[in-house]
Each structure stands twice: as C-alpha cells, then as structure tokens.
mmCIF file of C-alpha atoms and ligand atoms in Angstrom:
data_model
loop_
_atom_site.group_PDB
_atom_site.id
_atom_site.type_symbol
_atom_site.label_atom_id
_atom_site.label_comp_id
_atom_site.label_asym_id
_atom_site.label_seq_id
_atom_site.Cartn_x
_atom_site.Cartn_y
_atom_site.Cartn_z
ATOM 1 C CA MET A 1 -1.108 32.426 -38.910
ATOM 2 C CA LYS A 2 -3.003 29.549 -37.567
ATOM 3 C CA ASN A 3 -2.745 29.279 -33.634
ATOM 4 C CA ARG A 4 -3.940 26.613 -31.102
ATOM 5 C CA LYS A 5 -6.465 28.365 -29.138
ATOM 6 C CA LEU A 6 -5.582 29.137 -25.041
ATOM 7 C CA VAL A 7 -8.210 28.411 -22.720
ATOM 8 C CA MET A 8 -7.590 31.487 -20.575
ATOM 9 C CA ILE A 9 -11.161 32.476 -19.490
ATOM 10 C CA PRO A 10 -11.678 32.081 -15.490
ATOM 11 C CA GLY A 11 -13.006 28.627 -16.209
ATOM 12 C CA PRO A 12 -12.933 25.991 -18.309
ATOM 13 C CA THR A 13 -9.275 26.135 -17.717
ATOM 14 C CA PRO A 14 -6.859 24.118 -19.240
ATOM 15 C CA VAL A 15 -6.972 20.899 -18.963
ATOM 16 C CA VAL A 16 -3.815 19.219 -18.931
ATOM 17 C CA ARG A 17 -3.214 15.765 -20.782
ATOM 18 C CA THR A 18 -3.502 13.518 -18.434
ATOM 19 C CA ILE A 19 -6.396 14.927 -17.210
ATOM 20 C CA GLN A 20 -7.906 14.226 -20.792
ATOM 21 C CA ASP A 21 -6.452 10.541 -20.831
ATOM 22 C CA GLN A 22 -8.734 10.059 -17.790
ATOM 23 C CA MET A 23 -11.751 11.308 -19.830
ATOM 24 C CA ALA A 24 -10.860 8.977 -22.810
ATOM 25 C CA ARG A 25 -11.096 5.840 -20.675
ATOM 26 C CA GLU A 26 -13.103 3.170 -21.390
ATOM 27 C CA THR A 27 -16.397 4.068 -19.412
ATOM 28 C CA VAL A 28 -16.954 1.015 -16.888
ATOM 29 C CA ALA A 29 -20.555 0.111 -14.716
ATOM 30 C CA PHE A 30 -20.320 2.467 -11.816
ATOM 31 C CA GLY A 31 -20.611 -0.223 -9.451
ATOM 32 C CA ASP A 32 -17.213 -1.451 -10.889
ATOM 33 C CA PRO A 33 -14.592 -2.313 -8.233
ATOM 34 C CA LYS A 34 -12.118 -0.501 -9.405
ATOM 35 C CA PHE A 35 -14.047 2.129 -9.684
ATOM 36 C CA VAL A 36 -15.725 2.044 -6.641
ATOM 37 C CA ASN A 37 -12.402 2.358 -5.016
ATOM 38 C CA ASP A 38 -11.367 5.182 -7.123
ATOM 39 C CA PHE A 39 -14.688 7.245 -6.207
ATOM 40 C CA LYS A 40 -13.907 6.487 -2.876
ATOM 41 C CA GLU A 41 -9.831 7.463 -2.694
ATOM 42 C CA VAL A 42 -11.434 10.843 -4.346
ATOM 43 C CA ILE A 43 -13.858 11.416 -1.568
ATOM 44 C CA ALA A 44 -11.152 10.517 0.959
ATOM 45 C CA ASP A 45 -8.695 12.497 -0.663
ATOM 46 C CA LEU A 46 -10.994 15.869 -0.796
ATOM 47 C CA ARG A 47 -11.921 15.738 3.101
ATOM 48 C CA GLU A 48 -8.402 15.047 3.758
ATOM 49 C CA ILE A 49 -6.638 18.060 1.785
ATOM 50 C CA TRP A 50 -9.846 20.882 2.938
ATOM 51 C CA GLY A 51 -9.595 19.665 6.398
ATOM 52 C CA THR A 52 -12.925 19.118 7.409
ATOM 53 C CA SER A 53 -14.504 16.284 10.184
ATOM 54 C CA GLY A 54 -17.526 16.630 8.268
ATOM 55 C CA GLU A 55 -18.906 15.224 4.348
ATOM 56 C CA VAL A 56 -18.178 15.582 1.046
ATOM 57 C CA PHE A 57 -19.964 15.318 -2.193
ATOM 58 C CA VAL A 58 -19.081 14.650 -5.406
ATOM 59 C CA ILE A 59 -21.869 15.106 -7.873
ATOM 60 C CA ALA A 60 -22.285 15.724 -11.505
ATOM 61 C CA GLY A 61 -23.303 19.562 -12.067
ATOM 62 C CA SER A 62 -22.410 22.665 -12.581
ATOM 63 C CA GLY A 63 -21.028 25.779 -9.702
ATOM 64 C CA SER A 64 -24.539 26.777 -10.016
ATOM 65 C CA MET A 65 -26.102 23.688 -8.954
ATOM 66 C CA SER A 66 -23.622 23.524 -6.027
ATOM 67 C CA MET A 67 -24.962 26.815 -4.575
ATOM 68 C CA GLU A 68 -28.533 25.606 -5.059
ATOM 69 C CA MET A 69 -27.427 22.700 -2.856
ATOM 70 C CA ALA A 70 -25.844 24.325 -0.546
ATOM 71 C CA ILE A 71 -29.348 26.624 -0.352
ATOM 72 C CA ALA A 72 -31.606 23.611 -0.510
ATOM 73 C CA ASN A 73 -30.118 21.934 2.181
ATOM 74 C CA THR A 74 -29.885 24.605 5.094
ATOM 75 C CA LEU A 75 -32.386 26.839 4.870
ATOM 76 C CA LYS A 76 -36.276 26.597 4.567
ATOM 77 C CA ALA A 77 -38.838 29.271 3.413
ATOM 78 C CA GLY A 78 -39.332 31.522 5.520
ATOM 79 C CA ASP A 79 -35.312 31.728 6.544
ATOM 80 C CA ASN A 80 -33.676 34.609 6.963
ATOM 81 C CA LEU A 81 -30.406 34.577 4.357
ATOM 82 C CA LEU A 82 -27.569 37.199 4.241
ATOM 83 C CA ILE A 83 -26.063 37.049 1.162
ATOM 84 C CA VAL A 84 -22.486 39.174 1.007
ATOM 85 C CA SER A 85 -21.910 40.037 -2.826
ATOM 86 C CA HIS A 86 -19.325 41.203 -4.514
ATOM 87 C CA GLY A 87 -20.524 40.592 -7.739
ATOM 88 C CA PHE A 88 -22.167 38.671 -10.485
ATOM 89 C CA PHE A 89 -22.102 35.686 -8.837
ATOM 90 C CA GLY A 90 -23.181 36.889 -5.179
ATOM 91 C CA ASP A 91 -25.928 38.293 -6.489
ATOM 92 C CA ARG A 92 -27.242 34.699 -8.578
ATOM 93 C CA PHE A 93 -27.808 33.545 -5.019
ATOM 94 C CA VAL A 94 -30.952 36.137 -4.752
ATOM 95 C CA GLY A 95 -32.969 34.263 -7.575
ATOM 96 C CA ILE A 96 -32.064 30.850 -6.105
ATOM 97 C CA ALA A 97 -33.094 31.670 -2.617
ATOM 98 C CA GLU A 98 -35.662 33.950 -3.546
ATOM 99 C CA ASN A 99 -37.286 30.871 -5.651
ATOM 100 C CA LYS A 100 -37.464 29.188 -2.516
ATOM 101 C CA GLY A 101 -39.462 31.581 -0.344
ATOM 102 C CA ILE A 102 -36.073 32.454 1.825
ATOM 103 C CA ASN A 103 -35.947 36.027 2.881
ATOM 104 C CA VAL A 104 -32.653 37.720 1.342
ATOM 105 C CA ASP A 105 -31.560 40.776 2.456
ATOM 106 C CA VAL A 106 -27.962 41.357 0.628
ATOM 107 C CA MET A 107 -24.752 43.642 1.311
ATOM 108 C CA LYS A 108 -23.835 44.723 -2.195
ATOM 109 C CA ALA A 109 -20.033 45.463 -2.389
ATOM 110 C CA GLU A 110 -18.903 47.924 -5.183
ATOM 111 C CA TRP A 111 -17.420 45.972 -7.457
ATOM 112 C CA GLY A 112 -13.711 45.154 -6.892
ATOM 113 C CA LYS A 113 -14.171 45.983 -3.265
ATOM 114 C CA VAL A 114 -14.926 43.486 -0.700
ATOM 115 C CA PHE A 115 -16.842 43.557 2.751
ATOM 116 C CA SER A 116 -14.662 42.855 5.833
ATOM 117 C CA ALA A 117 -15.371 40.683 8.581
ATOM 118 C CA GLU A 118 -16.302 43.801 10.861
ATOM 119 C CA ASP A 119 -18.720 45.282 7.984
ATOM 120 C CA ILE A 120 -20.685 42.021 8.353
ATOM 121 C CA GLU A 121 -20.303 41.421 11.760
ATOM 122 C CA THR A 122 -22.360 44.592 11.885
ATOM 123 C CA LYS A 123 -25.027 43.427 9.831
ATOM 124 C CA LEU A 124 -25.535 40.093 11.799
ATOM 125 C CA LYS A 125 -26.268 41.713 14.939
ATOM 126 C CA GLU A 126 -29.329 43.285 13.317
ATOM 127 C CA LYS A 127 -31.210 40.528 13.690
ATOM 128 C CA HIS A 128 -31.165 36.533 12.907
ATOM 129 C CA TYR A 129 -29.793 34.697 9.538
ATOM 130 C CA HIS A 130 -30.119 31.318 9.350
ATOM 131 C CA ALA A 131 -27.175 31.490 7.141
ATOM 132 C CA ILE A 132 -24.986 34.154 5.134
ATOM 133 C CA THR A 133 -23.233 33.161 1.563
ATOM 134 C CA VAL A 134 -19.865 34.481 1.060
ATOM 135 C CA THR A 135 -18.653 34.189 -2.817
ATOM 136 C CA HIS A 136 -14.815 33.221 -2.077
ATOM 137 C CA VAL A 137 -13.618 35.187 -5.079
ATOM 138 C CA ASP A 138 -16.525 36.849 -7.392
ATOM 139 C CA THR A 139 -15.433 35.902 -11.238
ATOM 140 C CA SER A 140 -16.934 39.198 -12.407
ATOM 141 C CA THR A 141 -14.474 41.251 -10.166
ATOM 142 C CA ALA A 142 -11.119 39.033 -9.271
ATOM 143 C CA ALA A 143 -11.402 40.732 -5.636
ATOM 144 C CA VAL A 144 -11.012 37.870 -2.876
ATOM 145 C CA ALA A 145 -12.985 38.013 0.207
ATOM 146 C CA PRO A 146 -11.559 37.469 3.801
ATOM 147 C CA ILE A 147 -13.133 34.231 4.257
ATOM 148 C CA GLU A 148 -10.858 33.140 7.081
ATOM 149 C CA GLU A 149 -11.601 36.253 9.175
ATOM 150 C CA ILE A 150 -15.033 36.086 8.708
ATOM 151 C CA GLY A 151 -15.098 32.370 9.696
ATOM 152 C CA GLU A 152 -13.726 33.607 12.631
ATOM 153 C CA MET A 153 -16.030 36.534 13.144
ATOM 154 C CA MET A 154 -18.668 33.491 13.043
ATOM 155 C CA LYS A 155 -18.270 31.843 15.676
ATOM 156 C CA LYS A 156 -20.248 34.767 16.983
ATOM 157 C CA PHE A 157 -23.181 33.593 15.769
ATOM 158 C CA PRO A 158 -23.017 29.669 16.300
ATOM 159 C CA ASP A 159 -26.879 29.322 14.748
ATOM 160 C CA THR A 160 -25.836 30.945 11.554
ATOM 161 C CA ILE A 161 -24.534 28.869 8.595
ATOM 162 C CA TYR A 162 -21.446 30.036 6.864
ATOM 163 C CA ILE A 163 -21.442 29.016 3.113
ATOM 164 C CA VAL A 164 -18.979 30.173 1.080
ATOM 165 C CA ASP A 165 -18.952 29.977 -2.717
ATOM 166 C CA GLY A 166 -15.651 28.489 -3.715
ATOM 167 C CA VAL A 167 -16.042 28.474 -7.824
ATOM 168 C CA ALA A 168 -13.306 30.550 -8.574
ATOM 169 C CA ALA A 169 -11.238 29.939 -5.944
ATOM 170 C CA THR A 170 -10.946 26.282 -3.925
ATOM 171 C CA ALA A 171 -7.763 24.510 -5.115
ATOM 172 C CA GLY A 172 -6.272 28.197 -5.950
ATOM 173 C CA GLU A 173 -7.029 30.237 -2.965
ATOM 174 C CA ARG A 174 -6.244 28.993 0.485
ATOM 175 C CA GLU A 175 -8.797 27.497 2.446
ATOM 176 C CA TYR A 176 -9.741 25.230 5.246
ATOM 177 C CA VAL A 177 -12.816 23.935 5.904
ATOM 178 C CA ASP A 178 -13.050 23.760 9.470
ATOM 179 C CA LYS A 179 -9.926 26.037 10.257
ATOM 180 C CA TYR A 180 -11.758 28.534 8.998
ATOM 181 C CA ASN A 181 -15.002 27.625 10.232
ATOM 182 C CA ILE A 182 -16.630 27.233 6.922
ATOM 183 C CA ASP A 183 -20.181 25.020 6.986
ATOM 184 C CA ILE A 184 -20.296 24.863 3.423
ATOM 185 C CA LEU A 185 -17.533 25.399 0.865
ATOM 186 C CA PHE A 186 -18.367 24.420 -2.665
ATOM 187 C CA THR A 187 -16.939 24.510 -6.111
ATOM 188 C CA ALA A 188 -17.500 23.084 -9.566
ATOM 189 C CA SER A 189 -14.613 20.502 -11.791
ATOM 190 C CA GLN A 190 -13.618 23.406 -14.619
ATOM 191 C CA LYS A 191 -12.528 26.559 -12.509
ATOM 192 C CA ALA A 192 -8.936 25.833 -10.311
ATOM 193 C CA PHE A 193 -9.168 21.958 -10.237
ATOM 194 C CA GLY A 194 -8.582 21.976 -14.290
ATOM 195 C CA VAL A 195 -11.237 19.233 -14.883
ATOM 196 C CA ALA A 196 -13.656 19.748 -17.504
ATOM 197 C CA PRO A 197 -16.770 21.216 -16.997
ATOM 198 C CA GLY A 198 -19.381 18.805 -14.859
ATOM 199 C CA LEU A 199 -18.703 17.962 -11.495
ATOM 200 C CA ALA A 200 -19.576 19.504 -8.381
ATOM 201 C CA LEU A 201 -17.854 19.433 -5.407
ATOM 202 C CA LEU A 202 -18.620 20.273 -2.070
ATOM 203 C CA TRP A 203 -18.136 20.085 1.781
ATOM 204 C CA ALA A 204 -20.388 20.223 4.348
ATOM 205 C CA SER A 205 -19.304 21.043 8.139
ATOM 206 C CA GLU A 206 -20.971 18.486 10.987
ATOM 207 C CA LYS A 207 -22.557 21.884 11.957
ATOM 208 C CA ALA A 208 -24.384 21.942 8.240
ATOM 209 C CA MET A 209 -25.330 18.524 8.522
ATOM 210 C CA GLU A 210 -26.730 18.836 12.122
ATOM 211 C CA ARG A 211 -28.608 21.908 10.455
ATOM 212 C CA ARG A 212 -29.762 19.593 7.363
ATOM 213 C CA LYS A 213 -31.275 17.211 9.655
ATOM 214 C CA SER A 214 -33.059 19.741 12.190
ATOM 215 C CA ILE A 215 -35.130 21.004 8.649
ATOM 216 C CA GLY A 216 -36.804 17.559 7.954
ATOM 217 C CA SER A 217 -37.450 16.683 4.515
ATOM 218 C CA ILE A 218 -36.529 19.485 2.034
ATOM 219 C CA PRO A 219 -38.290 19.897 -1.964
ATOM 220 C CA GLU A 220 -35.365 19.302 -3.432
ATOM 221 C CA TYR A 221 -34.871 15.788 -5.155
ATOM 222 C CA TYR A 222 -31.288 15.998 -6.582
ATOM 223 C CA VAL A 223 -29.078 17.772 -4.668
ATOM 224 C CA ASP A 224 -30.650 16.555 -1.580
ATOM 225 C CA PHE A 225 -27.637 15.598 1.205
ATOM 226 C CA ASP A 226 -29.962 12.902 2.759
ATOM 227 C CA LYS A 227 -30.143 11.285 -0.779
ATOM 228 C CA TRP A 228 -26.549 11.498 -1.366
ATOM 229 C CA LEU A 229 -24.816 10.343 1.852
ATOM 230 C CA PRO A 230 -25.035 6.802 1.502
ATOM 231 C CA VAL A 231 -23.320 6.997 -1.590
ATOM 232 C CA MET A 232 -20.483 9.254 -0.524
ATOM 233 C CA HIS A 233 -19.993 6.828 2.575
ATOM 234 C CA ASP A 234 -20.216 3.821 0.057
ATOM 235 C CA PRO A 235 -19.906 4.555 -3.639
ATOM 236 C CA SER A 236 -20.723 0.940 -4.710
ATOM 237 C CA LYS A 237 -24.540 2.100 -3.647
ATOM 238 C CA TYR A 238 -26.566 3.752 -6.750
ATOM 239 C CA TYR A 239 -28.697 7.374 -6.244
ATOM 240 C CA ALA A 240 -28.019 8.653 -9.579
ATOM 241 C CA THR A 241 -25.478 7.745 -11.477
ATOM 242 C CA PRO A 242 -22.039 9.319 -10.921
ATOM 243 C CA ALA A 243 -20.003 10.981 -14.040
ATOM 244 C CA ILE A 244 -17.794 8.195 -14.176
ATOM 245 C CA ASN A 245 -14.865 9.768 -16.266
ATOM 246 C CA LEU A 246 -15.040 13.156 -14.678
ATOM 247 C CA ILE A 247 -14.681 11.549 -11.442
ATOM 248 C CA TRP A 248 -11.271 9.551 -12.890
ATOM 249 C CA ALA A 249 -10.309 12.798 -14.334
ATOM 250 C CA LEU A 250 -10.691 14.903 -11.091
ATOM 251 C CA GLN A 251 -8.666 11.839 -9.258
ATOM 252 C CA GLU A 252 -5.868 12.735 -11.872
ATOM 253 C CA SER A 253 -6.405 16.710 -11.089
ATOM 254 C CA ILE A 254 -5.683 15.397 -7.244
ATOM 255 C CA ARG A 255 -3.027 13.417 -7.421
ATOM 256 C CA ILE A 256 -1.379 16.117 -9.401
ATOM 257 C CA ILE A 257 -2.231 18.626 -6.110
ATOM 258 C CA LYS A 258 -0.803 15.866 -3.964
ATOM 259 C CA GLU A 259 2.456 15.726 -5.954
ATOM 260 C CA GLU A 260 2.805 19.707 -5.936
ATOM 261 C CA GLY A 261 1.741 19.811 -2.130
ATOM 262 C CA ILE A 262 -1.537 21.890 -1.776
ATOM 263 C CA GLU A 263 0.479 24.710 0.396
ATOM 264 C CA ALA A 264 2.843 24.824 -2.636
ATOM 265 C CA ARG A 265 0.129 25.371 -5.016
ATOM 266 C CA TYR A 266 -1.522 28.027 -2.861
ATOM 267 C CA GLU A 267 1.910 29.841 -3.138
ATOM 268 C CA LYS A 268 2.213 29.058 -6.932
ATOM 269 C CA HIS A 269 -1.120 30.729 -7.663
ATOM 270 C CA ILE A 270 0.439 33.994 -5.553
ATOM 271 C CA ASP A 271 3.601 34.042 -7.873
ATOM 272 C CA ILE A 272 1.646 33.415 -10.930
ATOM 273 C CA SER A 273 -1.119 35.913 -10.104
ATOM 274 C CA LYS A 274 1.671 38.640 -9.524
ATOM 275 C CA ALA A 275 3.488 38.501 -12.675
ATOM 276 C CA MET A 276 0.446 37.948 -14.989
ATOM 277 C CA ARG A 277 -0.896 41.272 -13.847
ATOM 278 C CA ALA A 278 2.506 43.010 -13.769
ATOM 279 C CA ALA A 279 2.621 42.255 -17.288
ATOM 280 C CA LEU A 280 -0.840 43.427 -17.960
ATOM 281 C CA ILE A 281 -0.298 46.164 -16.092
ATOM 282 C CA ALA A 282 3.061 46.831 -18.269
ATOM 283 C CA MET A 283 1.139 46.529 -21.074
ATOM 284 C CA GLY A 284 -1.083 49.678 -20.387
ATOM 285 C CA PHE A 285 -4.180 47.390 -18.303
ATOM 286 C CA THR A 286 -5.615 48.811 -15.240
ATOM 287 C CA ILE A 287 -6.821 45.886 -12.067
ATOM 288 C CA LEU A 288 -10.541 46.450 -11.346
ATOM 289 C CA ALA A 289 -10.173 45.129 -7.631
ATOM 290 C CA ASP A 290 -8.480 47.140 -4.898
ATOM 291 C CA GLU A 291 -4.447 46.470 -4.268
ATOM 292 C CA LYS A 292 -5.202 44.669 -1.123
ATOM 293 C CA ASN A 293 -8.207 42.460 -2.617
ATOM 294 C CA ARG A 294 -6.390 40.599 -5.882
ATOM 295 C CA ALA A 295 -7.635 37.401 -6.566
ATOM 296 C CA THR A 296 -4.916 35.019 -7.259
ATOM 297 C CA THR A 297 -6.975 32.529 -9.356
ATOM 298 C CA LEU A 298 -7.783 35.529 -12.576
ATOM 299 C CA SER A 299 -7.566 39.159 -12.894
ATOM 300 C CA CYS A 300 -10.200 41.844 -14.622
ATOM 301 C CA CYS A 301 -8.293 44.472 -16.842
ATOM 302 C CA LEU A 302 -9.506 47.714 -17.775
ATOM 303 C CA TYR A 303 -8.617 48.331 -21.256
ATOM 304 C CA PRO A 304 -6.834 51.702 -21.768
ATOM 305 C CA GLU A 305 -8.517 54.671 -23.590
ATOM 306 C CA GLY A 306 -9.627 53.776 -27.350
ATOM 307 C CA ILE A 307 -9.476 49.889 -27.182
ATOM 308 C CA ASP A 308 -12.874 48.101 -28.337
ATOM 309 C CA ASP A 309 -13.709 45.299 -26.261
ATOM 310 C CA LEU A 310 -15.130 42.803 -29.284
ATOM 311 C CA LYS A 311 -12.110 43.714 -31.634
ATOM 312 C CA PHE A 312 -9.450 43.002 -28.649
ATOM 313 C CA ARG A 313 -11.142 39.623 -28.134
ATOM 314 C CA THR A 314 -11.718 38.615 -31.692
ATOM 315 C CA VAL A 315 -8.110 39.831 -32.589
ATOM 316 C CA LEU A 316 -7.007 37.809 -29.428
ATOM 317 C CA ALA A 317 -8.753 34.936 -30.513
ATOM 318 C CA GLU A 318 -7.039 35.119 -33.785
ATOM 319 C CA GLU A 319 -3.620 35.442 -31.956
ATOM 320 C CA GLY A 320 -4.265 32.242 -29.918
ATOM 321 C CA ALA A 321 -6.078 32.846 -26.761
ATOM 322 C CA GLN A 322 -9.579 33.440 -25.640
ATOM 323 C CA VAL A 323 -10.339 35.509 -22.561
ATOM 324 C CA ALA A 324 -14.036 36.547 -21.038
ATOM 325 C CA GLY A 325 -15.408 39.897 -21.320
ATOM 326 C CA GLY A 326 -15.944 41.922 -18.702
ATOM 327 C CA LEU A 327 -20.284 41.541 -16.991
ATOM 328 C CA GLY A 328 -22.676 43.712 -15.810
ATOM 329 C CA ALA A 329 -21.791 47.514 -16.243
ATOM 330 C CA TYR A 330 -17.853 46.585 -17.062
ATOM 331 C CA ALA A 331 -19.141 44.912 -20.478
ATOM 332 C CA GLY A 332 -17.406 46.055 -23.022
ATOM 333 C CA LYS A 333 -15.038 48.198 -20.452
ATOM 334 C CA MET A 334 -12.356 45.140 -19.609
ATOM 335 C CA PHE A 335 -11.559 41.494 -20.009
ATOM 336 C CA ARG A 336 -10.899 38.886 -17.334
ATOM 337 C CA ILE A 337 -8.250 36.147 -17.767
ATOM 338 C CA GLY A 338 -7.684 33.359 -15.900
ATOM 339 C CA HIS A 339 -4.404 32.325 -14.734
ATOM 340 C CA MET A 340 -5.040 28.974 -12.340
ATOM 341 C CA GLY A 341 -5.256 25.473 -11.858
ATOM 342 C CA ASN A 342 -2.922 24.092 -14.143
ATOM 343 C CA ILE A 343 -1.594 26.598 -16.248
ATOM 344 C CA ASP A 344 1.697 26.543 -17.020
ATOM 345 C CA MET A 345 4.841 28.706 -18.330
ATOM 346 C CA LEU A 346 3.787 28.029 -21.694
ATOM 347 C CA ASP A 347 0.144 29.059 -20.982
ATOM 348 C CA MET A 348 1.272 32.280 -19.481
ATOM 349 C CA VAL A 349 4.087 33.358 -21.994
ATOM 350 C CA GLY A 350 1.474 32.545 -24.622
ATOM 351 C CA ALA A 351 -1.015 34.444 -23.578
ATOM 352 C CA ILE A 352 0.649 37.400 -23.065
ATOM 353 C CA SER A 353 2.557 37.409 -25.942
ATOM 354 C CA ALA A 354 -0.740 37.176 -27.783
ATOM 355 C CA ILE A 355 -1.913 39.700 -26.067
ATOM 356 C CA GLU A 356 0.876 42.130 -27.289
ATOM 357 C CA ARG A 357 0.212 40.796 -30.952
ATOM 358 C CA THR A 358 -3.356 41.883 -30.342
ATOM 359 C CA LEU A 359 -2.415 45.415 -29.165
ATOM 360 C CA TYR A 360 0.431 45.925 -31.750
ATOM 361 C CA ARG A 361 -2.696 44.930 -34.633
ATOM 362 C CA MET A 362 -4.536 47.588 -32.782
ATOM 363 C CA ASP A 363 -1.812 50.068 -32.888
ATOM 364 C CA ILE A 364 -0.170 49.889 -29.795
ATOM 365 C CA ASP A 365 3.213 48.754 -29.994
ATOM 366 C CA VAL A 366 4.303 46.692 -26.394
ATOM 367 C CA LEU A 367 5.899 44.031 -28.170
ATOM 368 C CA GLY A 368 8.151 42.545 -25.714
ATOM 369 C CA LYS A 369 6.640 44.675 -22.675
ATOM 370 C CA GLY A 370 4.350 42.418 -20.778
ATOM 371 C CA VAL A 371 6.484 39.156 -21.672
ATOM 372 C CA GLU A 372 9.863 40.543 -19.951
ATOM 373 C CA VAL A 373 7.774 41.677 -16.607
ATOM 374 C CA LEU A 374 6.112 38.221 -16.852
ATOM 375 C CA GLN A 375 9.602 36.204 -17.169
ATOM 376 C CA ARG A 376 11.419 38.591 -14.931
ATOM 377 C CA LYS A 377 8.762 38.187 -12.207
ATOM 378 C CA LEU A 378 8.577 34.434 -12.647
ATOM 379 C CA MET A 379 12.826 34.098 -12.346
ATOM 380 C CA GLU A 380 12.875 36.271 -8.980
HETATM 381 C C1 LIG B 401 -17.868 30.288 -12.882
HETATM 382 C C2 LIG B 401 -18.825 30.692 -10.891
HETATM 383 C C3 LIG B 401 -20.030 29.693 -10.553
HETATM 384 C C4 LIG B 401 -21.258 29.440 -11.295
HETATM 385 O O1 LIG B 401 -20.703 27.765 -11.944
HETATM 386 P P1 LIG B 401 -21.356 27.346 -12.983
HETATM 387 O O2 LIG B 401 -20.211 25.946 -13.340
HETATM 388 O O3 LIG B 401 -20.820 27.968 -14.516
HETATM 389 O O4 LIG B 401 -22.463 26.738 -13.022
HETATM 390 C C5 LIG B 401 -20.453 30.461 -9.412
HETATM 391 N N1 LIG B 401 -19.908 30.743 -8.770
HETATM 392 C C6 LIG B 401 -18.670 31.299 -9.171
HETATM 393 C C7 LIG B 401 -18.137 32.360 -7.962
HETATM 394 C C8 LIG B 401 -18.048 30.973 -10.100
HETATM 395 O O5 LIG B 401 -16.640 31.844 -10.690
#
C-alpha cells in the first residue's frame, strides 16, 4: 500500500498547511513596507515571548550557523570556553571554537545523562571561563539539561557568558532568556517552530551585547551582531537579503504559538512526550535518557534484541513514517523520533501505528498495543 510519509525525524518537523502557504506566497522586495512591518512584528514577538530586554536576530542559516554566531560574538582567540556536552551537538562546539583559536575545556556527559548545576559550578571554580555552552536538548540523546538551575548558578559568575543551544528545544521546552539568566539562546526554524529549514533565530542579553562591544572587531563577516543590529532595529535597512518567505512562515508559526499560548504549548509538549514514550515502551523499546531528564521534544528509543536498525527504518518508511537513526556509539542500536512543534493527533497515531505495522512485518506482533496506550494517555 502506498503511504504518505510522515516526517518524524527530530527536525525538520511536520510543516502545517498554513505555514506552507506562507512559503508559497509571491516573493516581494525586502524593502516592501508590508514585509518590513511583518519582519518587525516577528522580532517584537520573539523578544516578548522569550522575555528579553536584549536583542533578537533572525537571519538566513541553519542551527549550526547560530552556534557559530554565538561563539563569534562573545569570544576571541585565546579566551577560555567551557563546553558542557550532552552528546553529538554539544561536541560540535569544540570544532567551532577551536577553529577560532579559543581554548576549550569539555565536560562530556555519558549519553543519556546530563550535568547538574553543581557539577558545572565545580568546574567553573577551577579557572576563569569567558563563556560556557550548554545544549538544552541534545538531539543525539534526547536528554534535557536543567538550564534554569544552571542559569541561577551562573549568577555567581557574572563575567562568564551563558550560551544555551536551544535548537531542539526552543518553542517546545520552557525557556525564558532574562528570567533564566541566559545570555545567548538560539534555535533554527525547522525544529519546534515547525517551519521549513533555513532560518536561524538568536536571542542576546544586554550582557552579551556588552561583551560583543568589548571585544571590538571580529574576523567573521556574515554572523557579526554589529552588522545585523541596524537591520533588526529597522528591517527596511539592507545588510544581506532576508529569507522573505521563511520570515512569513515564521510569522505564521508565531501566530499559532500565540493562539495556543506559550505556556499551553509547553504543557502540550509534556503531555505528548509522555504519551509517545508510554506507547514506545509498550511496544518494547527502551528510552535512552534517564527518566528524570527526558526531553519533551523527541525520544531516543533503543531497539529490543534482534531488531536490525536499517531494516526497521526502511520498513517504517514504507509504512509511512520517517525516523532518524542513532548517532555515535548508538548508531544501529536505536532510532530517534521527534514529537515537537506542530504535530497533531493524526501524526502521532499515524506514526505509532506505522511502528506497530513495521514490528509486525519483523515478526513482533504488538498490533494495537502502542496506539491503545498512546490514545489512553492522550485522553486522560
Ligand atoms: C539540529 C541541531 C543543531 C544543528 O542545526 P542545523 O540546522 O542542522 O545546522 C544544533 N544543535 C542541536 C541541539 C540540534 O538539534
């Protein structure tokens, strides 16, 4: 039977029709007064919903570019950076920083576990760090870091910039920039915002902006805060062409978020993740992350004995759902499924039932088990 393909990888996530419609609009000039106004609104909404008195940047690029933007604007060669890594994406900061001649120390968590604020505090007392990075949800492990507690602890280190990678978290996991004492938070459009890939979103606190000022000119050109700030304050100005249709798509995503309410959206992610995980466990999978630090945005599911990863994901795609494979040492041992952004009941039931049919075709008969648990949880 031919099936539609549900994109259940942890980004890009399903893009709903009203967001797709924005991308299909006739493109206008970047100076078009209506577009300028839309862009202004997007920036104002992002500032308000994520609660910062600092700045917001929305520029064309992927999440990795926003990682580079965070480092480029707060550190110079010879500075000390502490990378708190909870997996593959935490580790990515190492290369970005080392290319720039930054001295890097890495706290590497066992996959599925996260460091506490106390662990990080102990490390920060060893020497002066100009910045630390923490991945809120590392997409390789689906473990969620205690970024609020870490932010509270960071008040004891006023000269250290606190950078949070929110790429698999922002708009799904609770985050408040000023309240959590975050200096830089960033994400990309294709994860919990449910927009197609192509936009990088970054929040910078007043302290981060002061740091940018204090380091003078930087070698990077495209990602320089100083170059973009005039545009973010007045989007009729030109620096580099904005991704017009994606900004409209983001505006629609924000409209959806405002309509449901950001708190309700966070609660929805909690409910969805509990239901999805219960269903996955009922079908025989084991969740990688420790129970106390499981993300609301995606899950990493270890296969039961005897399931071949490639075959599982190939059959699952035929049954109508695409999931991602494990990374690093977990390649072949687990799959990763996104449950963030604008996914709905049909997506969830569709994905869980496709997994049931896949297992059935691999001689594991759990037909109906996952879907029953999922629906019971969601109807609670
Ligand atoms: C996806 C992801 C990135 C990288 O984003 P790209 O858009 O693929 O460049 C970085 N960090 C985390 C936590 C991610 O999930």
